[in-house]
mmCIF file of C-alpha atoms and ligand atoms in Angstrom:
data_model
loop_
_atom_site.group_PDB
_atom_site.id
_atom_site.type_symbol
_atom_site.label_atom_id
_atom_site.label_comp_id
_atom_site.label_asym_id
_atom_site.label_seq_id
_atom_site.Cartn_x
_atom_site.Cartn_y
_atom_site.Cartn_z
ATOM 1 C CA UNK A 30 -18.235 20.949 4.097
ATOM 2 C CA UNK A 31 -19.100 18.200 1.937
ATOM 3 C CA UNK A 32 -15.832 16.342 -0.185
ATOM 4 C CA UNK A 33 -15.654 16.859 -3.633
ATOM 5 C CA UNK A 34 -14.220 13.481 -5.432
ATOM 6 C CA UNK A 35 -13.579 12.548 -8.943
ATOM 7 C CA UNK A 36 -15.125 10.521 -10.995
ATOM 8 C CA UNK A 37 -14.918 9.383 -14.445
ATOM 9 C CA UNK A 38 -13.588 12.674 -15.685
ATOM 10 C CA UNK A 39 -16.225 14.936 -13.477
ATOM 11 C CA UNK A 40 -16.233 16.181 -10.198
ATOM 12 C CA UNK A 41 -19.359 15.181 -8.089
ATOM 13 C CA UNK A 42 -20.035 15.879 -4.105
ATOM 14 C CA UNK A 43 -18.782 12.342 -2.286
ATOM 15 C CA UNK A 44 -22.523 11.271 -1.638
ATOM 16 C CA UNK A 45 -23.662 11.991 -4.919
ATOM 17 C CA UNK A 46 -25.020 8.391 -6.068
ATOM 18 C CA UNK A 47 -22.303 7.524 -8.507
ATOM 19 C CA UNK A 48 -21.786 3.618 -9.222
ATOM 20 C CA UNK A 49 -24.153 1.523 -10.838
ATOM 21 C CA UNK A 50 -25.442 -1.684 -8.877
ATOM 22 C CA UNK A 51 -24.001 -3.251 -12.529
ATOM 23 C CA UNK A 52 -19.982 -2.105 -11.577
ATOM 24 C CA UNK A 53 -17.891 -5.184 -11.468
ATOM 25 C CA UNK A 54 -15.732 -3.868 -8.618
ATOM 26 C CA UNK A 55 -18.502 -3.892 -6.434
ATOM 27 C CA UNK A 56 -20.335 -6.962 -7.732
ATOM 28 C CA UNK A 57 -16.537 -8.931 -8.302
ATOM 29 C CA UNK A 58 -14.072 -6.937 -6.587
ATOM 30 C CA UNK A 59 -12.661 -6.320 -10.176
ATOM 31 C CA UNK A 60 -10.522 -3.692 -9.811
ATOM 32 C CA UNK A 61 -7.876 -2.033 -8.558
ATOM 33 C CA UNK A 62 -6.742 0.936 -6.427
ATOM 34 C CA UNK A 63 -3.703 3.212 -4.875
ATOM 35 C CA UNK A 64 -3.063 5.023 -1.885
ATOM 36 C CA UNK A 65 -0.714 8.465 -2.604
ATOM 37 C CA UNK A 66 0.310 10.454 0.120
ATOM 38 C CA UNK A 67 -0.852 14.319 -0.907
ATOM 39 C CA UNK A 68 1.939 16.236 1.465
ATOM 40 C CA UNK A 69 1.588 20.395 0.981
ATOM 41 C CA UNK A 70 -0.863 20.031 -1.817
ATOM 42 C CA UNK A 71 2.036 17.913 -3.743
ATOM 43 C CA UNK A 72 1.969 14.218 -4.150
ATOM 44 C CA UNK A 73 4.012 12.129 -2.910
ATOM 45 C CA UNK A 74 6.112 9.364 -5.609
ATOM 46 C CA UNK A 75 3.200 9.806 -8.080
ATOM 47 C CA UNK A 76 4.370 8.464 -11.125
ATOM 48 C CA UNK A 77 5.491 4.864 -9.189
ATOM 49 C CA UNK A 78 2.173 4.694 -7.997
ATOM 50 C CA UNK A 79 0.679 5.363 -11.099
ATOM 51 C CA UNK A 80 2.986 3.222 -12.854
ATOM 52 C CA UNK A 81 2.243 -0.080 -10.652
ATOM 53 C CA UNK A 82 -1.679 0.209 -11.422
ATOM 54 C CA UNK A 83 -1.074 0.651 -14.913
ATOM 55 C CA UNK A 84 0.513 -2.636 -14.839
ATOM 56 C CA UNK A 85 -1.471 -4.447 -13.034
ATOM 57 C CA UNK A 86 -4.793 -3.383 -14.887
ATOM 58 C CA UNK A 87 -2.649 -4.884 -18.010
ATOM 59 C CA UNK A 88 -1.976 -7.506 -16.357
ATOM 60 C CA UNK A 89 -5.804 -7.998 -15.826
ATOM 61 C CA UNK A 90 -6.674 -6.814 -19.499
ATOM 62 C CA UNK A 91 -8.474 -3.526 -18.280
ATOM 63 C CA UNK A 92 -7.723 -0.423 -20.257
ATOM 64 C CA UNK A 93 -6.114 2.601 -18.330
ATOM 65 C CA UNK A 94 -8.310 5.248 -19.078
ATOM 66 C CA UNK A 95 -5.878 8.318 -18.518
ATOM 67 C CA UNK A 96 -2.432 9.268 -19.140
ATOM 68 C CA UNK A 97 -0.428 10.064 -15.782
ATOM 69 C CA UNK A 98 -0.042 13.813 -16.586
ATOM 70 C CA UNK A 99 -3.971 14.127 -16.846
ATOM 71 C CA UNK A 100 -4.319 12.143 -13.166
ATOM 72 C CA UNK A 101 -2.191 14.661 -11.758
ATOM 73 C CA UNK A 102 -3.883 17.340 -12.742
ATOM 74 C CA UNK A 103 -7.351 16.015 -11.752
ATOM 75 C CA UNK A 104 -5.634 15.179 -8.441
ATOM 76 C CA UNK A 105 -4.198 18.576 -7.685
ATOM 77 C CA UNK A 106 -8.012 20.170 -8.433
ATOM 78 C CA UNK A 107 -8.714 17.885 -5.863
ATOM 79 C CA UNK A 108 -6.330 19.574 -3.671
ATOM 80 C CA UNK A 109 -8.064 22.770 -4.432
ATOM 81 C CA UNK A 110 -11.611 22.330 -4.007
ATOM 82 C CA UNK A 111 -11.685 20.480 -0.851
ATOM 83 C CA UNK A 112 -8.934 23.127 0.553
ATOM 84 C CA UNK A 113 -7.038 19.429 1.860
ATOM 85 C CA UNK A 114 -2.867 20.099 1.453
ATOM 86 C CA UNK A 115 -2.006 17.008 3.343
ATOM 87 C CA UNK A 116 -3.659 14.196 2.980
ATOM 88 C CA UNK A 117 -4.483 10.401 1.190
ATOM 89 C CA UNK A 118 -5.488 10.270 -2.504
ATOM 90 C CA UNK A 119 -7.379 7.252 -2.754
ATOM 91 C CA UNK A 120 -7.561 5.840 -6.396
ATOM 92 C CA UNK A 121 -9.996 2.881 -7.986
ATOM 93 C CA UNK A 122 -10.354 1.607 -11.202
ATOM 94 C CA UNK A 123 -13.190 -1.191 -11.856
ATOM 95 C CA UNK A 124 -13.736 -2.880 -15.021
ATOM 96 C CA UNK A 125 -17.031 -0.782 -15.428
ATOM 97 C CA UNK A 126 -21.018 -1.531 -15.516
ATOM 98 C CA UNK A 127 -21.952 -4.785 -17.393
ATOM 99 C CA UNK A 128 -24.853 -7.853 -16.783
ATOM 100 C CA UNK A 129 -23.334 -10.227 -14.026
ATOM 101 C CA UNK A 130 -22.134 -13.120 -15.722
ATOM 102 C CA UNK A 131 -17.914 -13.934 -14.621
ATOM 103 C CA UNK A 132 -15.709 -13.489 -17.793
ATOM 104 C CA UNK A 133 -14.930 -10.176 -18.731
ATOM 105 C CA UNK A 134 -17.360 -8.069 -20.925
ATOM 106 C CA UNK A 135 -16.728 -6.580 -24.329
ATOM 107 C CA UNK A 136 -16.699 -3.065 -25.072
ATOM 108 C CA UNK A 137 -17.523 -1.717 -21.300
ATOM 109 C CA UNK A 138 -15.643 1.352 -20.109
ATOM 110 C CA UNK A 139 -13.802 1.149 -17.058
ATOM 111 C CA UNK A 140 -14.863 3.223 -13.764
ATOM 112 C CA UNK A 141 -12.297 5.656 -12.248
ATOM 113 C CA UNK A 142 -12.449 7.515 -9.082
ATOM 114 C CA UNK A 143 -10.296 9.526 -6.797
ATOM 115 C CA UNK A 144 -10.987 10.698 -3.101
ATOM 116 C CA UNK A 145 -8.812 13.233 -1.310
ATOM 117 C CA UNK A 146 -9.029 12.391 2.682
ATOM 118 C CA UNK A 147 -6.517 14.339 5.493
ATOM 119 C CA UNK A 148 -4.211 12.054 6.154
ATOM 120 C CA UNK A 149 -5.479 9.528 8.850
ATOM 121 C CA UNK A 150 -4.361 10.026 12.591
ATOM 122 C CA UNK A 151 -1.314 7.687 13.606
ATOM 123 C CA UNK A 152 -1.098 6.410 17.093
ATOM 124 C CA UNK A 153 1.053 8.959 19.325
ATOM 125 C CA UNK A 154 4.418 9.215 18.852
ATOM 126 C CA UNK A 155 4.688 5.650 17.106
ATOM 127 C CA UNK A 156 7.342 6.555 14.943
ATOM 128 C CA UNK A 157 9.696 7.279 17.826
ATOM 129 C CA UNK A 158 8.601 4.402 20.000
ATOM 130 C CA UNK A 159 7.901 1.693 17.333
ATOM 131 C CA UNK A 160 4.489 -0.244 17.098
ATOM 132 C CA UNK A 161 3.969 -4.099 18.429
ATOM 133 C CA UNK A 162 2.497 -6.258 15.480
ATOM 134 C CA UNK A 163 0.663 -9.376 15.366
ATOM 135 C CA UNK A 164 1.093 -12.698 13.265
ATOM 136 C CA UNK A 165 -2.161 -13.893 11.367
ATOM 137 C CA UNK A 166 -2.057 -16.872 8.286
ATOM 138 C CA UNK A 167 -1.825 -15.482 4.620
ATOM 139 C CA UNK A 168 -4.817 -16.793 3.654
ATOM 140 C CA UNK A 169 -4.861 -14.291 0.866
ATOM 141 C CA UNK A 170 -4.805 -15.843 -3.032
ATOM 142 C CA UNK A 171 -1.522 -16.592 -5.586
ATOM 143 C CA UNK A 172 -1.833 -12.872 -7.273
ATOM 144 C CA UNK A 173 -1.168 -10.324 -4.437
ATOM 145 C CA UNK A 174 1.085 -8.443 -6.943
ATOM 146 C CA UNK A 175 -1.835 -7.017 -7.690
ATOM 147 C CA UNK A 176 -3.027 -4.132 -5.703
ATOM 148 C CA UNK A 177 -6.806 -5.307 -5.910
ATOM 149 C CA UNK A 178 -9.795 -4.081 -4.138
ATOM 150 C CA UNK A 179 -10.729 -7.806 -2.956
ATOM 151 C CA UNK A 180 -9.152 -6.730 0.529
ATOM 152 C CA UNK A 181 -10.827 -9.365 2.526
ATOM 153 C CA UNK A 182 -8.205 -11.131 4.036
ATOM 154 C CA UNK A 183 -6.448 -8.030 5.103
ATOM 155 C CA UNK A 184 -9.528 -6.429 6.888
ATOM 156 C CA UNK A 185 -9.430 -9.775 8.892
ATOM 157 C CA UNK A 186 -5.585 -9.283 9.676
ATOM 158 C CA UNK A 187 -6.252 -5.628 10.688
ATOM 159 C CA UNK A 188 -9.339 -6.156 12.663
ATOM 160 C CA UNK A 189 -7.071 -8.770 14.422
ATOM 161 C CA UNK A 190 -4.331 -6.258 15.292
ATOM 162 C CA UNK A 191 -6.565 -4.147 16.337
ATOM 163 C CA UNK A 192 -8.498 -6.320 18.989
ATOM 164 C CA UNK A 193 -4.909 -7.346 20.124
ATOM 165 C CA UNK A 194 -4.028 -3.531 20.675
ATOM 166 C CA UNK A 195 -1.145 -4.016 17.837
ATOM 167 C CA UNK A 196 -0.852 -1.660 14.747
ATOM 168 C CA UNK A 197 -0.296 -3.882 12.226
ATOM 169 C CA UNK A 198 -0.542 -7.986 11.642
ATOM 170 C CA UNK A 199 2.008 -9.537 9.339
ATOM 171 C CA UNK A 200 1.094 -12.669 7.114
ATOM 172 C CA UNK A 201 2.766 -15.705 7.606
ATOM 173 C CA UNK A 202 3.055 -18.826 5.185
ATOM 174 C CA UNK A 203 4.761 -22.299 5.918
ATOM 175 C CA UNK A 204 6.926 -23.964 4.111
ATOM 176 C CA UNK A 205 9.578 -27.557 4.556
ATOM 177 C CA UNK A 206 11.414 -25.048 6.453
ATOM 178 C CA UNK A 207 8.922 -23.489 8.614
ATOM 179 C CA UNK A 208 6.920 -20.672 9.048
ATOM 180 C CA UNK A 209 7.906 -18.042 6.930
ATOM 181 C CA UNK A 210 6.550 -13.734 7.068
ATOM 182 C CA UNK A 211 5.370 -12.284 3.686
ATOM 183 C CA UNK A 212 4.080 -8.656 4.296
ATOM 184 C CA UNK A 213 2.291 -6.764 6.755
ATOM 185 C CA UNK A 214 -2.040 -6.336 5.714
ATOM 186 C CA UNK A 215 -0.935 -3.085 4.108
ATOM 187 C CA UNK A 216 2.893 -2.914 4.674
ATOM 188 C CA UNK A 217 5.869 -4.087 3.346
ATOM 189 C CA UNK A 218 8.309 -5.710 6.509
ATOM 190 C CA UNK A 219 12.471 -6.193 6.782
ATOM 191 C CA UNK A 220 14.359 -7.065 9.564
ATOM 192 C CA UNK A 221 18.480 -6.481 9.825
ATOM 193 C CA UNK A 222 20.011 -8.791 11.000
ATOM 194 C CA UNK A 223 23.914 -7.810 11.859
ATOM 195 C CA UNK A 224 24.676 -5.283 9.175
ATOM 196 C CA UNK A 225 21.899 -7.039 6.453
ATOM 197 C CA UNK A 226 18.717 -5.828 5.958
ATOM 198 C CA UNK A 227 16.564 -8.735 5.151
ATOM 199 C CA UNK A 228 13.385 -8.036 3.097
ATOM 200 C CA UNK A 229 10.607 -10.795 1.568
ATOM 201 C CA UNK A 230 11.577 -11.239 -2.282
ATOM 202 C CA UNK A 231 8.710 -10.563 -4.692
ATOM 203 C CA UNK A 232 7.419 -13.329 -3.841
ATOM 204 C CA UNK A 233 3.370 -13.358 -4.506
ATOM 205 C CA UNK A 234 3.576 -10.027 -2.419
ATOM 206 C CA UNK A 235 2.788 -6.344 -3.175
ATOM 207 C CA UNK A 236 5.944 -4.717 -4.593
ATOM 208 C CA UNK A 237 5.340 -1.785 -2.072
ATOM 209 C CA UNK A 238 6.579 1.484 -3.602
ATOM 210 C CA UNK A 239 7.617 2.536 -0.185
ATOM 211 C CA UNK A 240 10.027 -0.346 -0.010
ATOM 212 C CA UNK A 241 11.875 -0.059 -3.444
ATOM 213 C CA UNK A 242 12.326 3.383 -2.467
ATOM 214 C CA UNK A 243 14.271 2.060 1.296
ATOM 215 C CA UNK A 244 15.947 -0.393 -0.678
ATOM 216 C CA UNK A 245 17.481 2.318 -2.951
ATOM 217 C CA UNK A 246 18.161 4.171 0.493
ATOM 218 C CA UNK A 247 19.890 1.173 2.222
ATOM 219 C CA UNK A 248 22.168 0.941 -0.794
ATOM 220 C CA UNK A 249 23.062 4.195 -0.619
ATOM 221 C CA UNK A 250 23.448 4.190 3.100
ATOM 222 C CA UNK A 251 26.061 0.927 2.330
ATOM 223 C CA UNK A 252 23.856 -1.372 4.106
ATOM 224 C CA UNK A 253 23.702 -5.209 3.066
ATOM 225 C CA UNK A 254 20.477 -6.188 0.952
ATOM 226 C CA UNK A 255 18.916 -9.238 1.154
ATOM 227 C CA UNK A 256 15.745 -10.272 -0.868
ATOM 228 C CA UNK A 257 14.679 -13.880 0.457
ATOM 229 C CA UNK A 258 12.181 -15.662 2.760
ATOM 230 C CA UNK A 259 12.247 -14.266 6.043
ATOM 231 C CA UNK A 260 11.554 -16.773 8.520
ATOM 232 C CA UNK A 261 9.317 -16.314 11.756
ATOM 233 C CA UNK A 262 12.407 -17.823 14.306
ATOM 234 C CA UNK A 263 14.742 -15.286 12.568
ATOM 235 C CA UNK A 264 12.414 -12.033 12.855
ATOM 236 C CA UNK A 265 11.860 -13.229 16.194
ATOM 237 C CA UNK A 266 15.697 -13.272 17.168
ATOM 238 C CA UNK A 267 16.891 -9.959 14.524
ATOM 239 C CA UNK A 268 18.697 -7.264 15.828
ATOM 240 C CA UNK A 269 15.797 -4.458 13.971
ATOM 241 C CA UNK A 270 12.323 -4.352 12.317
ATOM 242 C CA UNK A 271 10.330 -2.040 10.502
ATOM 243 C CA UNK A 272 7.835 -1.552 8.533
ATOM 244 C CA UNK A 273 6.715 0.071 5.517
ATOM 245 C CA UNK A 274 4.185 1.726 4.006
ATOM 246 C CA UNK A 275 3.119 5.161 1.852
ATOM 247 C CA UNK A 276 0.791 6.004 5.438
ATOM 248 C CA UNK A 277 3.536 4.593 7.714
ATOM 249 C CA UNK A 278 6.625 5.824 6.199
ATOM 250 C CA UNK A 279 9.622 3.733 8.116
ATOM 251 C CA UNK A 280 8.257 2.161 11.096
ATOM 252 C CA UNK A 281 9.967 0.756 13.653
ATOM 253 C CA UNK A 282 8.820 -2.487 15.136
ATOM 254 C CA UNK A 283 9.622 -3.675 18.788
ATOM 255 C CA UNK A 284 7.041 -6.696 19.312
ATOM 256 C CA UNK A 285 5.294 -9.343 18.003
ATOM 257 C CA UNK A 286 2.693 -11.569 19.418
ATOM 258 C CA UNK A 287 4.221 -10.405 22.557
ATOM 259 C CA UNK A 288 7.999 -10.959 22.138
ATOM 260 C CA UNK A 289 9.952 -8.203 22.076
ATOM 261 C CA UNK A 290 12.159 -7.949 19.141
ATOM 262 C CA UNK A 291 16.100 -7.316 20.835
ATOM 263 C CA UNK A 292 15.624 -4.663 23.704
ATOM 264 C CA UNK A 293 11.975 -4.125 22.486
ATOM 265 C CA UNK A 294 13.074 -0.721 21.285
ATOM 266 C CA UNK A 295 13.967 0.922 17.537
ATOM 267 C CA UNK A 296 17.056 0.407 16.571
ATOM 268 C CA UNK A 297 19.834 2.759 15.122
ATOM 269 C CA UNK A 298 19.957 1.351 11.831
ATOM 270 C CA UNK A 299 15.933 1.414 11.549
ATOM 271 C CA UNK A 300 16.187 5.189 12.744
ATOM 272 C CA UNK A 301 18.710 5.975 10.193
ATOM 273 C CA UNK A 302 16.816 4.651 7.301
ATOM 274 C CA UNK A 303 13.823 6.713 8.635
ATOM 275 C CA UNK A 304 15.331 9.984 8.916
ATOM 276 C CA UNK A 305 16.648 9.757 5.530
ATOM 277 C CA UNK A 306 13.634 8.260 3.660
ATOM 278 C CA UNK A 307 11.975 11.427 5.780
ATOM 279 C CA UNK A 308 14.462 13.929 4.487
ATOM 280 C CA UNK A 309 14.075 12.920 1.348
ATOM 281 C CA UNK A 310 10.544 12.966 1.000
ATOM 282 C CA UNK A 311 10.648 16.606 0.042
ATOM 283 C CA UNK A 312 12.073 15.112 -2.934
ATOM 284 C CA UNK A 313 9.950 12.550 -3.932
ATOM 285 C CA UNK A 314 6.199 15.270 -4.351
ATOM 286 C CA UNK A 315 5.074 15.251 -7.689
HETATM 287 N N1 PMP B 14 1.632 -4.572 1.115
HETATM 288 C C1 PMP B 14 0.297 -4.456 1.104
HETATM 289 C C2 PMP B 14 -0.536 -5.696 1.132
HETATM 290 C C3 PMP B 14 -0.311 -3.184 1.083
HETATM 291 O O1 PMP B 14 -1.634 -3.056 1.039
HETATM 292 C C4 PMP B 14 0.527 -2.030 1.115
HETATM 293 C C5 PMP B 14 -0.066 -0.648 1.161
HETATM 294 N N2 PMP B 14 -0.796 -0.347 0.072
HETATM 295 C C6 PMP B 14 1.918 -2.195 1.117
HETATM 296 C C7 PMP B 14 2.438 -3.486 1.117
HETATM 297 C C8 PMP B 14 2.840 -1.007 1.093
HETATM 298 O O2 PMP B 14 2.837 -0.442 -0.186
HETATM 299 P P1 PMP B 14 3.232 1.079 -0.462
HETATM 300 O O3 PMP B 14 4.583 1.275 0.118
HETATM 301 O O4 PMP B 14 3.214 1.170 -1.935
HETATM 302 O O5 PMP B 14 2.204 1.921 0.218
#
């Protein structure tokens, strides 16, 4: 059965031919997008997602073309006429159809579609084992606070990890003091060292909502936060490390580029923070 998907206030069969040769998203990459985990036909931290692509289309002087109580609604008819209870919600917003010259255009409407996929397959038991990442240089650009659809850089990383038989590869910039991890292509990272948990500041990264919501966790838990640099000779010697994402939930991590992080195995802080961002997801569905 073919996927229904929204668009621009309709619903339309996925290959119906929707966007315009003219949209800036595809002609630019201007525009945004979200990922929201759909879990029972309820999604998942809805509002935070919605609330971080509001401000970055500000941010890029796009108007926001629906309140959040209207998404939500559009997005649970999604639920319903592609019978899909758990699953990804894929969002995009472009700056709309207009003649191809760079600055922004006057007076052109902005583009808006949702898809509703299942939920993607993870690899077997990865949650319980941990994954084995890869390193690969942040060659991305000076705004990745913004969740944009120019995803270049991080198709390179992935495609990386991926021919390296890793799940995920993690950016790395240098500075005076050395080489220094920012995020994962599409995670968040920490690493505890002792009884800290040690997570890249916002620091020309995404501000994953998956992360503020283990940050609120660890604090509750009484762990030790730290928001700083994380250097690559300190993730490489750190007791635990996981990763986070909306898809990925709290992943443990037990490589990278081949070293095994401690015994190469999760660790019991990592495991803790997992269970309870997992029992607490019930909470989080909007
Ligand atoms: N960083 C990047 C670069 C990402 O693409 C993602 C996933 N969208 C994340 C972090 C994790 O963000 P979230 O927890 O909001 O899914």
């Amino acid at each position: 059965m073919e996927l229904y998907i929204f668009y621009n206030g309709y619903f339309y069969p996925q290959s119906a031919p929707l966007l315009s040769v003219l949209d800036r998203g595809l002609c630019f990459g201007d525009g945004l997008f979200e990922l929201i985990r759909c879990i029972g036909g309820k999604f998942l931290l809805f509002d935070r997602h919605i609330q971080r692509m509001r401000k970055s289309a500000a941010f890029l002087e796009m108007p926001f073309p629906y309140r959040k109580d209207e998404l939500l609604d559009y997005a649970r008819k999604l639920v319903k006429v592609n019978g899909i209870k758990d699953g990804e919600l894929y969002l995009e917003i472009t700056r709309g159809e207009a003649p191809r010259y760079h600055e922004f255009p006057r007076d052109t409407k902005p583009n808006f579609f949702m898809v509703l996929n299942a939920l993607r397959q993870m690899p077997e038991n990865c949650r319980e084992k941990g994954v084995k990442v890869i390193t690969f240089p942040d060659i991305r650009w000076g705004y990745c606070h913004l969740k944009t659809i120019n995803l270049l850089p991080n198709i390179l990383a992935k495609e990386m990890a991926k021919k390296k038989g890793a799940y995920e590869a993690l950016f790395i910039r240098g500075d005076e003091k050395g080489t220094y991890l920012t995020e994962g292509s599409s995670s968040s990272i920490f690493a505890i060292e002792g009884d800290v948990l040690i997570t890249p500041e916002e620091d020309n990264i995404l501000p994953g909502v998956t992360r503020a919501i283990v940050i609120e966790i660890a604090k509750q838990v009484n762990m030790k936060i730290t928001e700083r640099r994380l250097y690559m000779n300190e993730y490489k010697a750190c007791d635990e490390a996981f990763l986070t994402s909306t898809v990925s939930e709290v992943l443990p991590v037990i490589r990278i580029d081949n070293k095994k992080i401690a015994k190469g195995i999760p660790g019991p802080k990592t495991e803790k923070l997992q269970s309870v961002y997992r029992s607490l997801m019930q909470s989080y569905l909007q």
